[in-house]
Amino acid sequence: MSEDISSVGIVGGGQLARMLALAGYPLGLRCVVLDPASDACAGQVAPQVHGEYDDLEALDELARRSDVVTFDFENVPAAALAHLADEVPVHPCPAALACAQDRLAEKTLFNQLGIGTAPYATVDSREQLGAAVATIGLPAVLKTRRLGYDGKGQQVLRSAADLDTAWDALGGVPLILEGFVDFTRELSILAVRSLSGEEAFYPLTENRHADGILRLSRAPCADAALQAAAQDCARAVVERLDYVGVLAIEFFDCGGRLIANEMAPRVHNSGHWTIEGARTSQFENHLRAICGLPLGSTAALGPVAMLNFIGRLPPREAFLAHPDVHWHDYGKVPRHGRKVGHATLCADSPAALDALLATLAPQVPADAG
Amino acid sequence: MSEDISSVGIVGGGQLARMLALAGYPLGLRCVVLDPASDACAGQVAPQVHGEYDDLEALDELARRSDVVTFDFENVPAAALAHLADEVPVHPCPAALACAQDRLAEKTLFNQLGIGTAPYATVDSREQLGAAVATIGLPAVLKTRRLGYDGKGQQVLRSAADLDTAWDALGGVPLILEGFVDFTRELSILAVRSLSGEEAFYPLTENRHADGILRLSRAPCADAALQAAAQDCARAVVERLDYVGVLAIEFFDCGGRLIANEMAPRVHNSGHWTIEGARTSQFENHLRAICGLPLGSTAALGPVAMLNFIGRLPPREAFLAHPDVHWHDYGKVPRHGRKVGHATLCADSPAALDALLATLAPQVPADAG
């Protein structure tokens, strides 16, 4: 059956769709993206259907041109995906997306599966916010249950005086209050599960964020015990959701104990190092999974790091002057807060990677602002 | 200056142009290909100018849309390249192409540089053929000086009776007679030299041909002494020609002594393993070289082999069932003698690679015929 799949539709035409499309060509898969933007960066490398995500005609055209459909961002309208799913297989399935779209559903699932989370409470009124803070304590983070990403839709509460400010900023939509977690570092795992149920897991990645946006990822970064613990969590989630494709779970590492923060039902920024740093990239494995092909090896090829470029690119030559560095320009116009590219740094030893990072990380420009 | 290069023109729109275009996108380089075929496989992944290679309007359009121009086959008409070179930088330079287009010029250059070749003689008449055979002996190979590839334009002479047949088949264009070389295996080296004169060399690759077409490549395959000898040859050639880009030289290994067979002024089939098997692919390094960017590491990541698919593809799933195998579908219609794809086999040890090859090589279908 998988031999018949030759066209993959992608809802969303950003850099994740772009890297999926580039990974598809060698596999004999042609991607077509749906995006309203006239300059969607995936549209530079693959055919694009121009239309809003709730435009039924555009959705129908995408379905008509696709043997299977996936998405490159988790805020796809549920109705759009349901419409598509009536016409063509959609992976990951709409139910998995729905869970990942709602921080409450996500945390509830984690807890049902025995996966630790920060303490949390739903907040639908100013009164509930006060009650939740009384239970969970401060500091804490008030978040929208839906549509948050890259730190958007979040307010940190440090004292009682912050409650009104936070409520004024976010109130009116379903919210969740999450207790602070005392962690030593942030980790993420990428799981991939195919149509046939085959599963594979990439090595744990250590991530550093600033202003809510990922800046640096590094892999492999954990011992066998932590890796096994993360894989157990990811396996439980993908099996419960009958998940097909790549799924990312972000954890806090609390001195060797993993606390799940959130999950992303798609290829993930913290997995970009897999393009050069793993035997098979997350993009190739996502496509293999949703097309029912066997999965490729997820083994890391050595120590590797990724530096994200936010707002604008650094000078290309300064990075490529290091022969073990690879460049990824997403073809986007520079803009504040926008992910415009990344570099992958490979090395033969962790110490060599440290040295390369010490040289190059300071050359990543501050956001264009 | 290299920061200004964003568009690369490619004369020819076959699988080499396709893989160049795919390697260009992450570097921020957009390729545009010139090819007369309506189904040129590079045209599936990059914009295409449709036109014959001697169509001046099409050449002008390619030049207008390109900051630098290269080519994906060595039989580009010299006049076409000269026309382009008047308008836009062309790399490798037309003089290097002219040398590689003529077996006599190529062998003369090799000998001038002290690089061993088979004995050879020019043949422009039936009488000269007799004289050349008298000098060089039999067996020998009569070849057209120009426009040969994949074993085309060649006749093997084993006895005096073969001379008339060979002459009837090939006579009328400039020919060369080459003596047989008693070799143990065929090797190739890929050199890359950038606009700034930076040089790098990939590990020697062992190649097996059938019916004049490459079937299997394997790397790395040689000790340091042989590698150094091959690099010396390649360095001498690229420096003499002021060559910019990837150059392949094919050798016969005569018990540790290298005899140069021919060269190709472009990315090369025997270097396809570098996509997954080397830190930087030949395609990326060719683009870096002609755009004046620093070169990426040419180090091999481990034992690797490439199986060529001629005529038609084997079943994709049978190959991908092995997690260390990668698939390359060129998006071509099956046809006798056509290169339609390849697979890359990675392994952690030479023995593991042997085992993988023993399983998969028999599954490569015979040519569609």
GROMACS .gro file of N, CA, C and O in nm, chain A residues 1-5 18 22 25-30 44-45 276 279-280 284 288 292-297 301 315-317 320-329 331 346-348, chain B residues 1-5 18 22 25-30 44-45 276 279-280 284 288 292-297 301 315-317 320-329 331 346-348:
model
  352
    1MET      N    1   0.083  -0.120   0.000
    1MET     CA    2   0.000   0.000   0.000
    1MET      C    3   0.086   0.125   0.000
    1MET      O    4   0.063   0.219  -0.074
    2SER      N    5   0.191   0.124   0.087
    2SER     CA    6   0.274   0.243   0.096
    2SER      C    7   0.341   0.272  -0.038
    2SER      O    8   0.379   0.385  -0.064
    3GLU      N    9   0.354   0.170  -0.125
    3GLU     CA   10   0.415   0.195  -0.256
    3GLU      C   11   0.329   0.288  -0.340
    3GLU      O   12   0.377   0.349  -0.435
    4ASP      N   13   0.201   0.298  -0.304
    4ASP     CA   14   0.111   0.383  -0.383
    4ASP      C   15   0.115   0.528  -0.340
    4ASP      O   16   0.063   0.615  -0.408
    5ILE      N   17   0.170   0.555  -0.223
    5ILE     CA   18   0.171   0.692  -0.173
    5ILE      C   19   0.282   0.770  -0.240
    5ILE      O   20   0.398   0.732  -0.234
   18ARG      N   21   0.884   2.304   0.497
   18ARG     CA   22   0.993   2.315   0.399
   18ARG      C   23   1.092   2.198   0.416
   18ARG      O   24   1.131   2.134   0.318
   22LEU      N   25   1.175   1.884   0.155
   22LEU     CA   26   1.309   1.850   0.106
   22LEU      C   27   1.345   1.706   0.139
   22LEU      O   28   1.414   1.639   0.062
   25TYR      N   29   1.153   1.440  -0.128
   25TYR     CA   30   1.193   1.414  -0.267
   25TYR      C   31   1.275   1.286  -0.285
   25TYR      O   32   1.244   1.205  -0.372
   26PRO      N   33   1.382   1.266  -0.206
   26PRO     CA   34   1.459   1.141  -0.227
   26PRO      C   35   1.376   1.015  -0.205
   26PRO      O   36   1.399   0.913  -0.268
   27LEU      N   37   1.277   1.024  -0.115
   27LEU     CA   38   1.193   0.907  -0.087
   27LEU      C   39   1.091   0.881  -0.198
   27LEU      O   40   1.017   0.784  -0.192
   28GLY      N   41   1.087   0.970  -0.296
   28GLY     CA   42   0.986   0.956  -0.401
   28GLY      C   43   0.853   1.015  -0.360
   28GLY      O   44   0.749   0.984  -0.420
   29LEU      N   45   0.855   1.103  -0.259
   29LEU     CA   46   0.732   1.166  -0.209
   29LEU      C   47   0.734   1.314  -0.245
   29LEU      O   48   0.831   1.383  -0.219
   30ARG      N   49   0.626   1.360  -0.304
   30ARG     CA   50   0.615   1.502  -0.335
   30ARG      C   51   0.515   1.565  -0.240
   30ARG      O   52   0.401   1.520  -0.231
   44GLN      N   53   0.857   2.780  -0.155
   44GLN     CA   54   0.975   2.795  -0.240
   44GLN      C   55   1.029   2.661  -0.288
   44GLN      O   56   1.107   2.655  -0.383
   45VAL      N   57   0.994   2.554  -0.217
   45VAL     CA   58   1.053   2.423  -0.249
   45VAL      C   59   0.947   2.319  -0.285
   45VAL      O   60   0.983   2.205  -0.319
  276GLU      N   61   2.173   1.639   1.013
  276GLU     CA   62   2.311   1.595   0.994
  276GLU      C   63   2.361   1.506   1.107
  276GLU      O   64   2.459   1.435   1.091
  279ARG      N   65   2.133   0.925   1.195
  279ARG     CA   66   2.133   0.843   1.073
  279ARG      C   67   2.016   0.881   0.984
  279ARG      O   68   2.028   0.882   0.862
  280THR      N   69   1.902   0.906   1.043
  280THR     CA   70   1.782   0.944   0.968
  280THR      C   71   1.723   1.068   1.034
  280THR      O   72   1.710   1.073   1.155
  284GLU      N   73   1.255   1.294   0.761
  284GLU     CA   74   1.242   1.171   0.684
  284GLU      C   75   1.160   1.068   0.761
  284GLU      O   76   1.072   1.002   0.704
  288ARG      N   77   0.823   0.878   0.655
  288ARG     CA   78   0.816   0.732   0.650
  288ARG      C   79   0.699   0.682   0.734
  288ARG      O   80   0.625   0.592   0.693
  292GLY      N   81   0.351   0.479   0.598
  292GLY     CA   82   0.353   0.336   0.620
  292GLY      C   83   0.481   0.269   0.577
  292GLY      O   84   0.484   0.148   0.556
  293LEU      N   85   0.588   0.347   0.563
  293LEU     CA   86   0.718   0.288   0.531
  293LEU      C   87   0.791   0.249   0.659
  293LEU      O   88   0.764   0.305   0.766
  294PRO      N   89   0.886   0.156   0.649
  294PRO     CA   90   0.966   0.123   0.768
  294PRO      C   91   1.044   0.246   0.815
  294PRO      O   92   1.080   0.333   0.735
  295LEU      N   93   1.069   0.253   0.945
  295LEU     CA   94   1.142   0.368   1.001
  295LEU      C   95   1.292   0.353   0.980
  295LEU      O   96   1.344   0.241   0.977
  296GLY      N   97   1.360   0.467   0.969
  296GLY     CA   98   1.506   0.467   0.962
  296GLY      C   99   1.567   0.475   1.100
  296GLY      O  100   1.501   0.514   1.197
  297SER      N  101   1.694   0.439   1.108
  297SER     CA  102   1.765   0.441   1.236
  297SER      C  103   1.766   0.581   1.295
  297SER      O  104   1.791   0.680   1.226
  301LEU      N  105   2.502   1.031   1.530
  301LEU     CA  106   2.630   1.001   1.465
  301LEU      C  107   2.747   1.056   1.544
  301LEU      O  108   2.862   1.033   1.507
  315PRO      N  109   2.626   3.621   0.969
  315PRO     CA  110   2.698   3.608   0.841
  315PRO      C  111   2.726   3.459   0.812
  315PRO      O  112   2.786   3.389   0.894
  316ARG      N  113   2.683   3.416   0.694
  316ARG     CA  114   2.695   3.274   0.657
  316ARG      C  115   2.840   3.225   0.659
  316ARG      O  116   2.871   3.116   0.707
  317GLU      N  117   2.928   3.308   0.604
  317GLU     CA  118   3.067   3.262   0.592
  317GLU      C  119   3.135   3.239   0.725
  317GLU      O  120   3.220   3.151   0.738
  320LEU      N  121   3.027   2.890   0.818
  320LEU     CA  122   3.074   2.783   0.729
  320LEU      C  123   3.227   2.775   0.726
  320LEU      O  124   3.282   2.678   0.674
  321ALA      N  125   3.295   2.876   0.780
  321ALA     CA  126   3.440   2.867   0.790
  321ALA      C  127   3.483   2.749   0.877
  321ALA      O  128   3.597   2.705   0.871
  322HIS      N  129   3.389   2.700   0.958
  322HIS     CA  130   3.416   2.580   1.039
  322HIS      C  131   3.365   2.460   0.961
  322HIS      O  132   3.244   2.449   0.937
  323PRO      N  133   3.453   2.370   0.919
  323PRO     CA  134   3.412   2.267   0.822
  323PRO      C  135   3.308   2.167   0.873
  323PRO      O  136   3.248   2.097   0.792
  324ASP      N  137   3.287   2.161   1.004
  324ASP     CA  138   3.187   2.068   1.056
  324ASP      C  139   3.055   2.136   1.089
  324ASP      O  140   2.974   2.082   1.165
  325VAL      N  141   3.034   2.253   1.031
  325VAL     CA  142   2.911   2.328   1.056
  325VAL      C  143   2.824   2.327   0.931
  325VAL      O  144   2.875   2.341   0.819
  326HIS      N  145   2.695   2.308   0.950
  326HIS     CA  146   2.598   2.313   0.839
  326HIS      C  147   2.500   2.425   0.860
  326HIS      O  148   2.467   2.461   0.974
  327TRP      N  149   2.453   2.478   0.751
  327TRP     CA  150   2.375   2.601   0.749
  327TRP      C  151   2.233   2.571   0.701
  327TRP      O  152   2.214   2.493   0.608
  328HIS      N  153   2.136   2.633   0.765
  328HIS     CA  154   1.996   2.615   0.722
  328HIS      C  155   1.927   2.750   0.718
  328HIS      O  156   1.892   2.806   0.821
  329ASP      N  157   1.910   2.799   0.598
  329ASP     CA  158   1.842   2.926   0.571
  329ASP      C  159   1.700   2.890   0.530
  329ASP      O  160   1.679   2.814   0.435
  331GLY      N  161   1.477   3.082   0.407
  331GLY     CA  162   1.425   3.160   0.295
  331GLY      C  163   1.319   3.261   0.339
  331GLY      O  164   1.231   3.296   0.260
  346CYS      N  165   2.863   1.983   1.425
  346CYS     CA  166   2.902   1.845   1.450
  346CYS      C  167   3.043   1.843   1.506
  346CYS      O  168   3.123   1.932   1.479
  347ALA      N  169   3.075   1.741   1.582
  347ALA     CA  170   3.210   1.732   1.639
  347ALA      C  171   3.243   1.586   1.667
  347ALA      O  172   3.154   1.501   1.670
  348ASP      N  173   3.371   1.561   1.687
  348ASP     CA  174   3.415   1.425   1.715
  348ASP      C  175   3.416   1.393   1.863
  348ASP      O  176   3.431   1.277   1.902
  370MET      N  177   3.141   3.891  -0.084
  370MET     CA  178   3.089   3.870  -0.220
  370MET      C  179   2.999   3.748  -0.225
  370MET      O  180   2.890   3.753  -0.280
  371SER      N  181   3.046   3.638  -0.162
  371SER     CA  182   2.965   3.517  -0.167
  371SER      C  183   2.829   3.538  -0.099
  371SER      O  184   2.735   3.467  -0.129
  372GLU      N  185   2.825   3.638  -0.010
  372GLU     CA  186   2.696   3.662   0.058
  372GLU      C  187   2.590   3.709  -0.043
  372GLU      O  188   2.472   3.703  -0.018
  373ASP      N  189   2.638   3.760  -0.156
  373ASP     CA  190   2.544   3.814  -0.255
  373ASP      C  191   2.489   3.706  -0.348
  373ASP      O  192   2.394   3.729  -0.421
  374ILE      N  193   2.553   3.590  -0.350
  374ILE     CA  194   2.509   3.485  -0.442
  374ILE      C  195   2.388   3.415  -0.383
  374ILE      O  196   2.394   3.362  -0.273
  387ARG      N  197   1.923   1.779  -0.986
  387ARG     CA  198   1.819   1.764  -0.882
  387ARG      C  199   1.882   1.759  -0.743
  387ARG      O  200   1.836   1.827  -0.651
  391LEU      N  201   1.851   2.036  -0.431
  391LEU     CA  202   1.808   2.000  -0.296
  391LEU      C  203   1.913   2.040  -0.193
  391LEU      O  204   1.880   2.079  -0.081
  394TYR      N  205   1.904   2.456  -0.120
  394TYR     CA  206   1.803   2.528  -0.040
  394TYR      C  207   1.850   2.559   0.103
  394TYR      O  208   1.837   2.673   0.147
  395PRO      N  209   1.902   2.461   0.177
  395PRO     CA  210   1.946   2.496   0.314
  395PRO      C  211   2.056   2.601   0.316
  395PRO      O  212   2.063   2.681   0.410
  396LEU      N  213   2.140   2.606   0.213
  396LEU     CA  214   2.248   2.705   0.208
  396LEU      C  215   2.196   2.844   0.172
  396LEU      O  216   2.275   2.939   0.167
  397GLY      N  217   2.068   2.854   0.142
  397GLY     CA  218   2.014   2.983   0.098
  397GLY      C  219   2.035   3.005  -0.050
  397GLY      O  220   2.028   3.118  -0.098
  398LEU      N  221   2.061   2.899  -0.124
  398LEU     CA  222   2.086   2.908  -0.268
  398LEU      C  223   1.969   2.846  -0.344
  398LEU      O  224   1.928   2.734  -0.315
  399ARG      N  225   1.917   2.921  -0.440
  399ARG     CA  226   1.809   2.866  -0.522
  399ARG      C  227   1.864   2.835  -0.659
  399ARG      O  228   1.921   2.921  -0.726
  413GLN      N  229   1.136   1.906  -1.118
  413GLN     CA  230   1.037   1.877  -1.014
  413GLN      C  231   1.069   1.947  -0.882
  413GLN      O  232   0.984   1.960  -0.795
  414VAL      N  233   1.196   1.987  -0.865
  414VAL     CA  234   1.238   2.042  -0.735
  414VAL      C  235   1.293   2.184  -0.748
  414VAL      O  236   1.329   2.244  -0.647
  645GLU      N  237   2.472   1.076   0.267
  645GLU     CA  238   2.457   1.029   0.406
  645GLU      C  239   2.589   0.982   0.467
  645GLU      O  240   2.600   0.971   0.588
  648ARG      N  241   3.051   1.389   0.603
  648ARG     CA  242   3.005   1.503   0.682
  648ARG      C  243   2.936   1.606   0.592
  648ARG      O  244   2.836   1.667   0.631
  649THR      N  245   2.988   1.626   0.473
  649THR     CA  246   2.930   1.721   0.378
  649THR      C  247   2.918   1.649   0.244
  649THR      O  248   3.013   1.585   0.199
  653GLU      N  249   2.662   1.962  -0.181
  653GLU     CA  250   2.678   2.083  -0.101
  653GLU      C  251   2.816   2.145  -0.126
  653GLU      O  252   2.828   2.266  -0.141
  657ARG      N  253   2.914   2.513  -0.251
  657ARG     CA  254   2.998   2.601  -0.169
  657ARG      C  255   3.117   2.650  -0.253
  657ARG      O  256   3.153   2.768  -0.248
  661GLY      N  257   3.200   3.050  -0.372
  661GLY     CA  258   3.302   3.116  -0.293
  661GLY      C  259   3.284   3.101  -0.144
  661GLY      O  260   3.340   3.178  -0.066
  662LEU      N  261   3.208   3.001  -0.102
  662LEU     CA  262   3.190   2.975   0.041
  662LEU      C  263   3.299   2.878   0.087
  662LEU      O  264   3.355   2.803   0.007
  663PRO      N  265   3.330   2.879   0.217
  663PRO     CA  266   3.426   2.780   0.269
  663PRO      C  267   3.373   2.639   0.246
  663PRO      O  268   3.252   2.615   0.244
  664LEU      N  269   3.465   2.543   0.230
  664LEU     CA  270   3.426   2.404   0.205
  664LEU      C  271   3.390   2.334   0.335
  664LEU      O  272   3.444   2.366   0.441
  665GLY      N  273   3.300   2.237   0.326
  665GLY     CA  274   3.265   2.153   0.440
  665GLY      C  275   3.356   2.033   0.448
  665GLY      O  276   3.420   1.994   0.350
  666SER      N  277   3.358   1.972   0.566
  666SER     CA  278   3.442   1.853   0.587
  666SER      C  279   3.405   1.740   0.491
  666SER      O  280   3.287   1.713   0.470
  670LEU      N  281   3.174   0.915   0.744
  670LEU     CA  282   3.117   0.893   0.876
  670LEU      C  283   3.122   0.746   0.916
  670LEU      O  284   3.084   0.713   1.028
  684PRO      N  285   1.161  -0.268  -0.514
  684PRO     CA  286   1.055  -0.230  -0.420
  684PRO      C  287   1.115  -0.148  -0.304
  684PRO      O  288   1.209  -0.191  -0.238
  685ARG      N  289   1.060  -0.030  -0.283
  685ARG     CA  290   1.115   0.063  -0.184
  685ARG      C  291   1.116   0.003  -0.043
  685ARG      O  292   1.213   0.017   0.032
  686GLU      N  293   1.007  -0.066  -0.008
  686GLU     CA  294   0.997  -0.116   0.129
  686GLU      C  295   1.101  -0.222   0.162
  686GLU      O  296   1.146  -0.232   0.275
  689LEU      N  297   1.405  -0.017   0.256
  689LEU     CA  298   1.389   0.065   0.377
  689LEU      C  299   1.361  -0.020   0.500
  689LEU      O  300   1.369   0.030   0.613
  690ALA      N  301   1.332  -0.146   0.481
  690ALA     CA  302   1.315  -0.235   0.596
  690ALA      C  303   1.445  -0.245   0.676
  690ALA      O  304   1.444  -0.286   0.792
  691HIS      N  305   1.556  -0.210   0.612
  691HIS     CA  306   1.685  -0.206   0.682
  691HIS      C  307   1.707  -0.063   0.731
  691HIS      O  308   1.719   0.029   0.649
  692PRO      N  309   1.711  -0.042   0.862
  692PRO     CA  310   1.705   0.096   0.914
  692PRO      C  311   1.825   0.183   0.878
  692PRO      O  312   1.817   0.305   0.893
  693ASP      N  313   1.935   0.123   0.832
  693ASP     CA  314   2.051   0.204   0.796
  693ASP      C  315   2.061   0.227   0.645
  693ASP      O  316   2.168   0.260   0.593
  694VAL      N  317   1.950   0.207   0.576
  694VAL     CA  318   1.948   0.226   0.431
  694VAL      C  319   1.867   0.351   0.396
  694VAL      O  320   1.763   0.377   0.456
  695HIS      N  321   1.920   0.428   0.301
  695HIS     CA  322   1.849   0.547   0.253
  695HIS      C  323   1.816   0.531   0.105
  695HIS      O  324   1.890   0.467   0.030
  696TRP      N  325   1.710   0.594   0.066
  696TRP     CA  326   1.650   0.576  -0.065
  696TRP      C  327   1.659   0.704  -0.146
  696TRP      O  328   1.637   0.812  -0.093
  697HIS      N  329   1.690   0.691  -0.273
  697HIS     CA  330   1.695   0.809  -0.360
  697HIS      C  331   1.623   0.778  -0.491
  697HIS      O  332   1.676   0.708  -0.576
  698ASP      N  333   1.504   0.831  -0.502
  698ASP     CA  334   1.421   0.817  -0.621
  698ASP      C  335   1.438   0.946  -0.700
  698ASP      O  336   1.414   1.055  -0.648
  700GLY      N  337   1.272   1.046  -0.951
  700GLY     CA  338   1.148   1.098  -1.010
  700GLY      C  339   1.141   1.080  -1.161
  700GLY      O  340   1.076   1.158  -1.231
  715CYS      N  341   2.450   0.234   0.500
  715CYS     CA  342   2.546   0.272   0.603
  715CYS      C  343   2.562   0.156   0.700
  715CYS      O  344   2.472   0.074   0.716
  716ALA      N  345   2.677   0.149   0.764
  716ALA     CA  346   2.700   0.040   0.859
  716ALA      C  347   2.803   0.084   0.962
  716ALA      O  348   2.874   0.183   0.942
  717ASP      N  349   2.808   0.010   1.071
  717ASP     CA  350   2.903   0.043   1.177
  717ASP      C  351   3.037  -0.027   1.158
  717ASP      O  352   3.134   0.006   1.226
   0.00000   0.00000   0.00000
